[in-house]
Coordinates of C-alpha atoms and ligand atoms in Angstrom, one line a residue:
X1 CA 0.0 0.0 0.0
X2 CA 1.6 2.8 -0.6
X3 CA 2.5 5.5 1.8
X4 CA -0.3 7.6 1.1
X5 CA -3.0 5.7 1.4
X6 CA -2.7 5.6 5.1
X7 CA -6.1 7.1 6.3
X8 CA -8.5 4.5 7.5
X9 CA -11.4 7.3 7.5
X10 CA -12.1 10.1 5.8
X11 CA -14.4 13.2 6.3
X12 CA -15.8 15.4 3.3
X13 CA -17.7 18.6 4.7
X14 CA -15.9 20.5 7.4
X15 CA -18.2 22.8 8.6
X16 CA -19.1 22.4 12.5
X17 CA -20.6 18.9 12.4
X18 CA -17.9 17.6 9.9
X19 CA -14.4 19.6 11.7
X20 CA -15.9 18.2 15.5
X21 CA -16.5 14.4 14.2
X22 CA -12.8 14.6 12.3
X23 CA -11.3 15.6 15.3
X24 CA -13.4 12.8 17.4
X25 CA -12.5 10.3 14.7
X26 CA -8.9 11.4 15.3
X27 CA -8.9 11.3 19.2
X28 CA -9.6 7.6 19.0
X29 CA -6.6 5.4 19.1
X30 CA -6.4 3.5 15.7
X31 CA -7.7 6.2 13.5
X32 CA -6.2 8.3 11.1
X33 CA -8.0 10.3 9.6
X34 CA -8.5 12.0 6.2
X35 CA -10.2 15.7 5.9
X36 CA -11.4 17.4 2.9
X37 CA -13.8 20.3 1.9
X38 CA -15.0 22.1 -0.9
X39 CA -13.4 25.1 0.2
X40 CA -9.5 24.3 0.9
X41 CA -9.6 27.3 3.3
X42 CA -11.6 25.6 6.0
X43 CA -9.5 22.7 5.5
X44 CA -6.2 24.6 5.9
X45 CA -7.9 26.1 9.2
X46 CA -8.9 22.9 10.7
X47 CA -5.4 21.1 10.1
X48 CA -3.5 24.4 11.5
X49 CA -5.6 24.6 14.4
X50 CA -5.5 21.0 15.5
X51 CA -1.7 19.4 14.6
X52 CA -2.5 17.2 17.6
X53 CA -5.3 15.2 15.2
X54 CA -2.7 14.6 12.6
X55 CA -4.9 15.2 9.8
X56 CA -4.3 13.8 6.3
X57 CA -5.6 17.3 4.2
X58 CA -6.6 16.9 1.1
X59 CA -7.4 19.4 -1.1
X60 CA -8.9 17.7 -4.1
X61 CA -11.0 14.6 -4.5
X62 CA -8.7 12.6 -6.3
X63 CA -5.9 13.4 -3.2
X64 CA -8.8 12.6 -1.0
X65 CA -9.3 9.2 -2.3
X66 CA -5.9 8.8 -2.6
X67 CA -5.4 9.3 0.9
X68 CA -7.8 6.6 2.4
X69 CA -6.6 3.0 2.6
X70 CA -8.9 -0.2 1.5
X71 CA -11.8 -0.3 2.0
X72 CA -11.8 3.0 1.8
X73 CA -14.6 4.5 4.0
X74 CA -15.9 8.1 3.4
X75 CA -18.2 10.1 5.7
X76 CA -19.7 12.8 4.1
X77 CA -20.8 15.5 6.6
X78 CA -22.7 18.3 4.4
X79 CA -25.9 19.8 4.8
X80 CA -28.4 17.4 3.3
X81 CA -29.9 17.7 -0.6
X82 CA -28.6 18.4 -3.8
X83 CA -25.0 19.1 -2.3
X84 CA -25.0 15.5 -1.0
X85 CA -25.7 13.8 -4.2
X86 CA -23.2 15.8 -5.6
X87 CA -20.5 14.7 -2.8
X88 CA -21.5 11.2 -3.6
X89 CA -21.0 11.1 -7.2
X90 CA -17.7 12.4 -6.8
X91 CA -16.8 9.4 -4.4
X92 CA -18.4 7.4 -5.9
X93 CA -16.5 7.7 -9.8
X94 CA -13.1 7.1 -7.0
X95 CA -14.1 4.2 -4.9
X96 CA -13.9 0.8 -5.5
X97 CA -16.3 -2.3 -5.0
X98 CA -16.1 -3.1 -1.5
X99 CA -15.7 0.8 -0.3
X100 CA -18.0 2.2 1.7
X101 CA -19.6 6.5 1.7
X102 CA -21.4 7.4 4.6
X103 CA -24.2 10.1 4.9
X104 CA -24.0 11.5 8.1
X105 CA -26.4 14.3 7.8
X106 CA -30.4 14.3 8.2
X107 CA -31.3 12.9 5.2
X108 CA -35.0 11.5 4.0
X109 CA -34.8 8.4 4.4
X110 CA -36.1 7.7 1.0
X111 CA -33.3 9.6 -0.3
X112 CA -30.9 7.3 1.3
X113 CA -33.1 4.2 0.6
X114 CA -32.8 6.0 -3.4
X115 CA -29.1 6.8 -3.1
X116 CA -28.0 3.2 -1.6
X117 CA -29.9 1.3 -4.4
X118 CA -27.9 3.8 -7.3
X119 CA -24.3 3.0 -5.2
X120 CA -24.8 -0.5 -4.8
X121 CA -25.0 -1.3 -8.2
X122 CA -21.3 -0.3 -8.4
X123 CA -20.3 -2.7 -5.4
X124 CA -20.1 0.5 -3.1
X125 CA -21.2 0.0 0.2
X126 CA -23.9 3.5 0.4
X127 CA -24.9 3.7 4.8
X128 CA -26.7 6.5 5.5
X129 CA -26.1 7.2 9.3
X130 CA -27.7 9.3 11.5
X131 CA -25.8 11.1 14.0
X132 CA -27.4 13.1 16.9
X133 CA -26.0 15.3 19.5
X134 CA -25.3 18.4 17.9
X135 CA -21.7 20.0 17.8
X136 CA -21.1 18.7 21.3
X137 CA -21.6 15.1 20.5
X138 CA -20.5 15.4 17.1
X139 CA -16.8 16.2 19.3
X140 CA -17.3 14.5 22.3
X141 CA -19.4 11.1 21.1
X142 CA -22.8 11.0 19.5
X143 CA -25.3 8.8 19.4
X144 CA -24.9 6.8 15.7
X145 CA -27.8 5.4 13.5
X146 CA -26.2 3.7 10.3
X147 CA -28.1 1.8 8.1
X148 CA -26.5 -0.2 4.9
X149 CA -25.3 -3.2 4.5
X150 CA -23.8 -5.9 7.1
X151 CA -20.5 -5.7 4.7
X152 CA -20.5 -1.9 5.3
X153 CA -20.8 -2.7 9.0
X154 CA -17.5 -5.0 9.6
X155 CA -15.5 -1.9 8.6
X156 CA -17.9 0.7 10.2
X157 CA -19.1 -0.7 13.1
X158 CA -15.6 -0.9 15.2
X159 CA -15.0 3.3 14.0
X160 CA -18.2 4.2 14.9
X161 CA -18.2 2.4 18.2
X162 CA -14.8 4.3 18.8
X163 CA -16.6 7.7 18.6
X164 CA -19.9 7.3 19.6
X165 CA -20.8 8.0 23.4
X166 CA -20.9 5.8 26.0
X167 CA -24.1 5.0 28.3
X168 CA -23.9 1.9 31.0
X169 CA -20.7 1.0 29.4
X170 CA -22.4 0.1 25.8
X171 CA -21.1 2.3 22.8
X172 CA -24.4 4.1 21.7
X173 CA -24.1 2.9 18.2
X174 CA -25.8 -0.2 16.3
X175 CA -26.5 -1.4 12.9
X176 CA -29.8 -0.1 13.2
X177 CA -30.8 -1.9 9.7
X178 CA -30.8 -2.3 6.0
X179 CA -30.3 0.9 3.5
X180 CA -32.4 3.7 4.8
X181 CA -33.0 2.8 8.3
X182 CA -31.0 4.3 9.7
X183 CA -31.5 7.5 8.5
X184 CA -35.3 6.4 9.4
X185 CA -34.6 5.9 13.0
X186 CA -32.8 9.3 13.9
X187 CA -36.2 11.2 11.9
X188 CA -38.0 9.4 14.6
X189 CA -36.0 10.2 17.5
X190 CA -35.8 13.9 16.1
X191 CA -40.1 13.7 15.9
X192 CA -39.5 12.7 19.9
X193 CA -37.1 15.8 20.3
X194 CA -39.5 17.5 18.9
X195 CA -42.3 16.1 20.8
X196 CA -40.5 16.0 24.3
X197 CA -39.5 20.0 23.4
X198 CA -43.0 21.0 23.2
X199 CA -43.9 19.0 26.4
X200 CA -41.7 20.7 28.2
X201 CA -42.6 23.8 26.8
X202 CA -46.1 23.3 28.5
X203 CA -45.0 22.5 31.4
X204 CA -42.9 25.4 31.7
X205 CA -46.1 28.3 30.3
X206 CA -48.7 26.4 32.8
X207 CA -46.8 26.7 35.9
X208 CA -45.5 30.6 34.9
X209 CA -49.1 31.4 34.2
X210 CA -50.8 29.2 36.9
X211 CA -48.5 30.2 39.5
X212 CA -47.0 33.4 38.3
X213 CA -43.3 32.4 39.0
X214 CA -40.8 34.0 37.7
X215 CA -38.3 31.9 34.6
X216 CA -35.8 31.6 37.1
X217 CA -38.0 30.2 39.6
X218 CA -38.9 27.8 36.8
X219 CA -35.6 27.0 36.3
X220 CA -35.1 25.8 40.1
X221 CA -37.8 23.1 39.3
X222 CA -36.6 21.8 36.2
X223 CA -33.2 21.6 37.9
X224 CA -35.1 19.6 40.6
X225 CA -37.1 17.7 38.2
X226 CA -33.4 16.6 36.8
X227 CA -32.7 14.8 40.0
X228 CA -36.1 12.4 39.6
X229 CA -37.3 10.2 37.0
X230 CA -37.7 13.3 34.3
X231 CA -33.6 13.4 34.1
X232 CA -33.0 13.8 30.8
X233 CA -30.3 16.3 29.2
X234 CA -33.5 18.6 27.5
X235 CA -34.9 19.2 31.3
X236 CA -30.9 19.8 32.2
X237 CA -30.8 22.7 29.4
X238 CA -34.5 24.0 29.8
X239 CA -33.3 25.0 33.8
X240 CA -30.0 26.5 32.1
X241 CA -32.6 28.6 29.8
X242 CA -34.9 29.8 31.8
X243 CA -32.1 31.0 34.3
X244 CA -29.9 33.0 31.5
X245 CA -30.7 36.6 31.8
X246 CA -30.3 39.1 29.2
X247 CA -27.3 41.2 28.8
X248 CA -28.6 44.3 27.0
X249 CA -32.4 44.4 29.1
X250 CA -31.7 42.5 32.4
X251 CA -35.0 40.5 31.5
X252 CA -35.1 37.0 31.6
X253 CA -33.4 35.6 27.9
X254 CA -36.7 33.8 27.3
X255 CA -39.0 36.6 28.2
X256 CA -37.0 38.8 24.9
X257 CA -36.6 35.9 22.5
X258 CA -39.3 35.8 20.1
X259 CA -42.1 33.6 20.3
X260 CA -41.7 32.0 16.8
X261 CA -40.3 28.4 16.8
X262 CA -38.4 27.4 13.6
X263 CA -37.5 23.8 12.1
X264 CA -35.4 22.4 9.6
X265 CA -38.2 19.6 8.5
X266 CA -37.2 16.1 10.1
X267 CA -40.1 16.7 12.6
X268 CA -42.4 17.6 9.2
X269 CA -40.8 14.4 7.9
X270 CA -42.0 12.3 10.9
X271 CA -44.8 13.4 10.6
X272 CA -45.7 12.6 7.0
X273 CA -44.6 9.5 7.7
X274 CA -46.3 7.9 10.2
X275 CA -49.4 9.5 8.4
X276 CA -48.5 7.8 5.3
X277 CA -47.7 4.3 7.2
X278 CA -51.4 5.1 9.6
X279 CA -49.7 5.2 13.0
X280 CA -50.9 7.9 15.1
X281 CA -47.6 10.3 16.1
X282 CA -50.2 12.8 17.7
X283 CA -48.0 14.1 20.1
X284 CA -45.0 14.4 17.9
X285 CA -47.7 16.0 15.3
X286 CA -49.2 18.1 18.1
X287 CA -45.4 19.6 18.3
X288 CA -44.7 20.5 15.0
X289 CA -48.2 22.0 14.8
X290 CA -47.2 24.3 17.7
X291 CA -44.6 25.2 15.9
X292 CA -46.3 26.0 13.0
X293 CA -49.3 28.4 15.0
X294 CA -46.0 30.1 16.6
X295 CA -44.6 31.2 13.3
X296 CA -47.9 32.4 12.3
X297 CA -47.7 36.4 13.6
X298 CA -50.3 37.6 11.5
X299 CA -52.6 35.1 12.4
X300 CA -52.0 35.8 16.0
X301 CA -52.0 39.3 15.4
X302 CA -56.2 38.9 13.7
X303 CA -56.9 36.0 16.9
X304 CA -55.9 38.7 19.4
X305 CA -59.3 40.2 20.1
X306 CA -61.0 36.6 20.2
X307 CA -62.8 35.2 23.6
X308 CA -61.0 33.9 26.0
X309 CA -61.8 32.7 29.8
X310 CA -62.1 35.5 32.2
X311 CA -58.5 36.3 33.8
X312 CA -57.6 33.1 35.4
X313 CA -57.4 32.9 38.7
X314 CA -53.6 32.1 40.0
X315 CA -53.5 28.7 41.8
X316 CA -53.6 29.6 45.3
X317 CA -50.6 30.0 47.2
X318 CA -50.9 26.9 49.4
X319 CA -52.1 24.5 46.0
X320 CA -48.7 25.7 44.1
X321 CA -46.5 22.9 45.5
X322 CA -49.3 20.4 44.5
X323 CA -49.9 21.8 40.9
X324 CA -46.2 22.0 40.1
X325 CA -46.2 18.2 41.1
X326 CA -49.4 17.8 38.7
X327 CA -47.8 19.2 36.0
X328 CA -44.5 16.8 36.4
X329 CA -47.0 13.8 36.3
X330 CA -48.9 14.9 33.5
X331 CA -45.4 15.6 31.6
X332 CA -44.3 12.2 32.4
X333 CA -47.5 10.3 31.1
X334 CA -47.2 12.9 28.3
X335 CA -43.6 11.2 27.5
X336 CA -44.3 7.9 28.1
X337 CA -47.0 8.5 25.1
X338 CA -44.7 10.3 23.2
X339 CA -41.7 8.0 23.3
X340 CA -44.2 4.9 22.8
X341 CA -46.1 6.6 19.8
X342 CA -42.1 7.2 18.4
X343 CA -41.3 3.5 19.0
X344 CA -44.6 2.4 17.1
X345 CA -43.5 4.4 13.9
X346 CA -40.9 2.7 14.1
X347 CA -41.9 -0.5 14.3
X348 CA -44.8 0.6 11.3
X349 CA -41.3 1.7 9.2
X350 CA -39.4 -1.5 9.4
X351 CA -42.5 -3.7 8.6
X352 CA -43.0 -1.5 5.5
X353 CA -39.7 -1.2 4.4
X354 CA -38.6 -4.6 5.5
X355 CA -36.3 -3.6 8.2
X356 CA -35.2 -5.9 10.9
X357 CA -35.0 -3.2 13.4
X358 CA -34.2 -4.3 17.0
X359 CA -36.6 -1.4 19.3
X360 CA -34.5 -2.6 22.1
X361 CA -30.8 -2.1 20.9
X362 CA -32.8 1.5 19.4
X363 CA -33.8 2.7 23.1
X364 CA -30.2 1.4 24.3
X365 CA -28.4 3.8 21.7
X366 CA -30.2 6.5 22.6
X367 CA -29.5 6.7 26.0
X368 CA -26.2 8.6 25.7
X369 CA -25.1 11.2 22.9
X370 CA -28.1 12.2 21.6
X371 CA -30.8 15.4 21.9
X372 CA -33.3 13.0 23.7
X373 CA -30.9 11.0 26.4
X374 CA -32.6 10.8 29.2
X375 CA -32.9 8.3 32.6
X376 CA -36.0 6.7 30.6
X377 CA -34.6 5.0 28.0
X378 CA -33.3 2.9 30.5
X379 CA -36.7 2.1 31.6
X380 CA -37.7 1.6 27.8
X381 CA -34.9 -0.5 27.1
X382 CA -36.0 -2.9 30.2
X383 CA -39.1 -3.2 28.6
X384 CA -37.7 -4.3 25.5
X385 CA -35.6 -6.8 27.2
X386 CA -38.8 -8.4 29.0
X387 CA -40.6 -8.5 25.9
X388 CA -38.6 -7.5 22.5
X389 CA -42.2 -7.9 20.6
X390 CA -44.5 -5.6 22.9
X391 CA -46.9 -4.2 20.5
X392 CA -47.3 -0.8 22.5
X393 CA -45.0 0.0 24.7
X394 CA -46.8 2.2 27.2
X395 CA -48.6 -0.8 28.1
X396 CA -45.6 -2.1 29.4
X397 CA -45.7 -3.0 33.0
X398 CA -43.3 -0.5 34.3
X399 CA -45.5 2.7 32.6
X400 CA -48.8 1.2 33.1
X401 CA -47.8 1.5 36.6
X402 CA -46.6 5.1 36.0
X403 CA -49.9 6.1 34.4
X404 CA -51.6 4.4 37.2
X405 CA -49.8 7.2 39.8
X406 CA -49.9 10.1 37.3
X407 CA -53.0 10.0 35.8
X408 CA -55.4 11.9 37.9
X409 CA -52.8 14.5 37.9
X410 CA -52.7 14.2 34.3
X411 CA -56.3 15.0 33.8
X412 CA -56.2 17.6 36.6
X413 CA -53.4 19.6 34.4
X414 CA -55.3 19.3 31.3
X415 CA -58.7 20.9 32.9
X416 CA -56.5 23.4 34.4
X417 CA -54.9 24.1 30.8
X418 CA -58.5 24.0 29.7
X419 CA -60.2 26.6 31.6
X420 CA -57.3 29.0 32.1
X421 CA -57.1 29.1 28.8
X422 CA -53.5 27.9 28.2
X423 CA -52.7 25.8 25.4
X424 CA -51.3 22.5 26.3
X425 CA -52.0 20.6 22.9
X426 CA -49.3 18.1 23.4
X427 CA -50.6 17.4 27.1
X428 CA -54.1 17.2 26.2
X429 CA -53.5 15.3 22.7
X430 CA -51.7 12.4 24.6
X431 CA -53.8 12.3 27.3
X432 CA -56.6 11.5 24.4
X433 CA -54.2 8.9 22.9
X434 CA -54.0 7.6 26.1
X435 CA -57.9 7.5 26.9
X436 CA -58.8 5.8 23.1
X437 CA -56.2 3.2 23.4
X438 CA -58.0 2.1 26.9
X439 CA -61.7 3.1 25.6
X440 CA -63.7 -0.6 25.5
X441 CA -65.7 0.9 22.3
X442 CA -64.7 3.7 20.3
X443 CA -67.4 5.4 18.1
X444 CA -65.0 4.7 15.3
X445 CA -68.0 2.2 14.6
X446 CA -70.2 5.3 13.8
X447 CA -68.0 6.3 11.3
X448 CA -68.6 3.0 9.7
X449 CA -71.9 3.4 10.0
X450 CA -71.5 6.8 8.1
X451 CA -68.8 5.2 5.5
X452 CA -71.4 2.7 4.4
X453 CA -74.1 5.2 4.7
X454 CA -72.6 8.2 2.1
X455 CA -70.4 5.5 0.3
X456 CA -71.3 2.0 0.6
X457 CA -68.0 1.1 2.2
X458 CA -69.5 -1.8 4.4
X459 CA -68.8 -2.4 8.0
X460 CA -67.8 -5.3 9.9
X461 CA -69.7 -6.6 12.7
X462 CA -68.8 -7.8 16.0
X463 CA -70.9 -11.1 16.4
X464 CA -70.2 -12.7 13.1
X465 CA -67.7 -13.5 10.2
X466 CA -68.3 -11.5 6.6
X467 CA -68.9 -8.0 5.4
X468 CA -71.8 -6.3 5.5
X469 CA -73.6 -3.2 3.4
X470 CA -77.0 -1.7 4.6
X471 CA -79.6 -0.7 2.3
X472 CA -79.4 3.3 3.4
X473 CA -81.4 4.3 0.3
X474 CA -84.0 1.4 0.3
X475 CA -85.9 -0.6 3.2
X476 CA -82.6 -0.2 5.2
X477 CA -82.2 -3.7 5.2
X478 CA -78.5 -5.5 5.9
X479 CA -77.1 -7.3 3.3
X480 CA -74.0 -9.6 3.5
X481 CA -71.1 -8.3 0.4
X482 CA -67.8 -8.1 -0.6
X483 CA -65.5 -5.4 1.1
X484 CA -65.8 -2.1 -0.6
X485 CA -62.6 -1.2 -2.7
X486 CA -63.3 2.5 -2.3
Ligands
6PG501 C1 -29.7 16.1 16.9 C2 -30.6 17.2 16.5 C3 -30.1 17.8 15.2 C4 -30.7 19.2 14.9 C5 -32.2 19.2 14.8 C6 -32.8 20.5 14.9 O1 -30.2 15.0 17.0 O2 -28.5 16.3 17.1 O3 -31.9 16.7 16.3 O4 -30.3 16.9 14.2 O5 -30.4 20.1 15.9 O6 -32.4 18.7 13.5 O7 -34.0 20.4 14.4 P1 -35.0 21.6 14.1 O8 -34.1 22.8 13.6 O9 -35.9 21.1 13.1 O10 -35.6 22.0 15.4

């Protein structure tokens, strides 16, 4: 081999994401590492800035490729799109059968489900992996989601499991599963962010409004709330929030930033998804819908004279304690519903894309590195062990016991939210998630009876085999058929 050819991983795309996972890669005994951007500037700054990473820099694709030893294994860190296709092609006119390109941005999945069938004809290994953490755990270790194929793995798997982080001593990386499942598995866990974002976000407006408190008040029970079974590193940073106070104004930071959430579109992604595949992601939905009515000012601006409950009282003094507890139930159960509804899409995407994904070795990789590590995936992953096919896993034993403690609260919160006038959509929304998955009869069988009415769809019944059609338009007799195709 010739001297050269001495990197056994190389990075393409050096802007924050791509410079902190070089320099990762390169902290990891064993690596060498290969770095290479469009602009040679960046990587001229990247190399001079860290000598101790001992960089291969390359400054064309051809040196690039030149650089990496066989298999030679690519990990392209650009912002997902066009610009990533391009990236590819480039690599992909280089490499060899048997090499292996990695996506590590958020792609579609069905972009990396496209992408790996085009590579694969050429004997390139295509792995689209998703990595979650931001710039921290991009440096320090992520959480890792590659897909692609077990060849890709052999070479991948030991690299990524130097890199990624470390939770109860298990590297939080695993072949998640075929082509585009990985890239499928961090859209969900970014529709949880999402999700467990907006959750807290409720909690946070219902006690400030219920109770009047000030943010860094606030912050003192999330900080608590850290200590307990809510631990998680998005409670850890809402208490850091809600305590920063603004430099120019000497107002609370949250109480100047403007009320208008953005999104770069993996929640929107979810979202389509589990439409398209009929599992109800209402909470994660719910989320990006809040999102949506926050970045709306125009609308808000025309709602503004609308009805509202008189002033709400505040909770009184002595109930404050007790409603602050409320709300940390009812954001628990809220979880629990988000997290399962996440898991379920899940599960819905590997069946339809043929996946073999393992939901326990997903909650286990998730509980270090990632936007949504938390103390509960521990609790998720037991599950899993106990039962690897559960078919809902908030009906697992440990969280039907959790709803059993916080439900009353849960309800209790959502009245509250209701006649103060709050919005708590994500709250309320899970709660009825919660409440039709336990319902004995749902009056989904009057929409039956309307579908067969307006549309002959036919209806099933619940004391016999067969299909039936009622006569709306005649005698309104029943008559026994074949199931409606429309
Ligand atoms: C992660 C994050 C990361 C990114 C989000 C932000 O896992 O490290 O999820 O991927 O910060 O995509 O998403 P929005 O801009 O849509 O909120």
């Amino acid at each position: 081999m010739p001297e050269s050819a001495s990197a056994n991983i190389g990075v393409v795309g050096l802007a924050v994401m791509g410079s902190n996972l070089a320099r990762n890669l390169a902290s990891r005994e064993g690596n060498t590492v290969a770095v290479f951007n469009r602009s040679p500037e960046r990587t001229r700054t990247l190399v001079e800035e860290h000598p101790e990473a001992g960089f291969i820099a390359a400054e064309s694709y051809d040196e690039f490729v030149a650089s990496l030893a066989k298999p030679r294994t690519a990990i392209i860190m650009v912002q997902a799109g066009k610009g990533t296709d391009a990236v590819i092609s480039e690599l992909a006119s280089r490499f060899e059968p048997g090499d292996i390109i990695v996506d590590g941005g958020n792609a579609l999945f069905t972009d990396t489900i496209r992408r790996e069938r085009e590579v694969r004809e050429t004997g390139i290994n295509f792995v689209g992996a998703g990595i979650s953490g931001g710039e921290e755990g991009a440096l320090n270790g992520p959480s890792i989601m590659p897909g692609g194929s077990d060849e890709s793995w052999i070479t991948l798997g030991p690299i990524l499991k130097s890199i990624a982080a470390v939770a109860e001593g298990e590297p939080c990386v695993t072949h998640v599963g075929h082509d585009g499942a990985g890239h499928f598995v961090k859209m969900i866990h970014n529709g949880i962010e999402y999700a467990d974002m907006q959750l807290i976000a409720e909690a946070y407006d219902l006690i400030r409004r219920g109770t009047g408190k000030s943010p860094a008040e606030i912050a003192e029970v999330f900080a608590e709330w850290n200590r307990g079974e809510l631990e998680s590193y998005l409670i850890e940073i809402t208490a850091e929030v809600l305590k920063q106070v603004d430099a120019s104004t000497g107002e609370p930071l949250v109480d100047v930033i403007l009320d208008e959430a953005g999104s770069k579109g993996t929640g929107v992604w979810t979202v389509q998804t589990a439409l398209a595949l009929g599992t109800p992601v209402s909470n994660i939905a719910e989320a990006v819908f809040a999102r949506g009515l926050s970045s709306h000012p125009e609308q808000r601006a025309a709602a503004k004279g609308l009805a509202g409950p008189d002033e709400a009282e505040r909770i009184p003094a002595d109930q404050v304690d007790a409603f602050i507890e409320d709300v940390r139930l009812a954001l628990y159960a809220s979880k629990i519903v988000a997290y399962s509804q996440g898991f379920d899409a899940i599960r819905a995407g590997a069946a339809e894309y043929d996946w073999n994904i393992d939901l326990g070795a997903i909650s286990k990789i998730w509980r270090g590195g990632c936007i949504i590590r938390a103390q509960f995936l521990n609790r998720i992953a037991d599950a899993y062990d106990e039962n690897p096919n559960l078919d809902l896993l908030l009906s697992a034993p440990y969280f039907a016991e959790a709803f059993t403690r916080a439900q009353a609260a849960w309800r209790r919160v959502v009245v509250r939210s209701v006649e103060a006038g709050i919005p708590a959509p994500a709250f309320s929304s899970s709660l009825a998630y919660y409440d039709g998955l336990r319902a004995d009869r749902l009056p989904a069988a009057l929409v039956q009876g309307q579908r067969d009415f307006f549309g002959a769809h036919t209806y099933k019944r619940i004391d016999k085999e067969g299909v039936f059609h009622t006569l709306w338009s005649g005698d309104h007799t029943e008559i026994e058929t074949t199931p409606s195709s429309h």
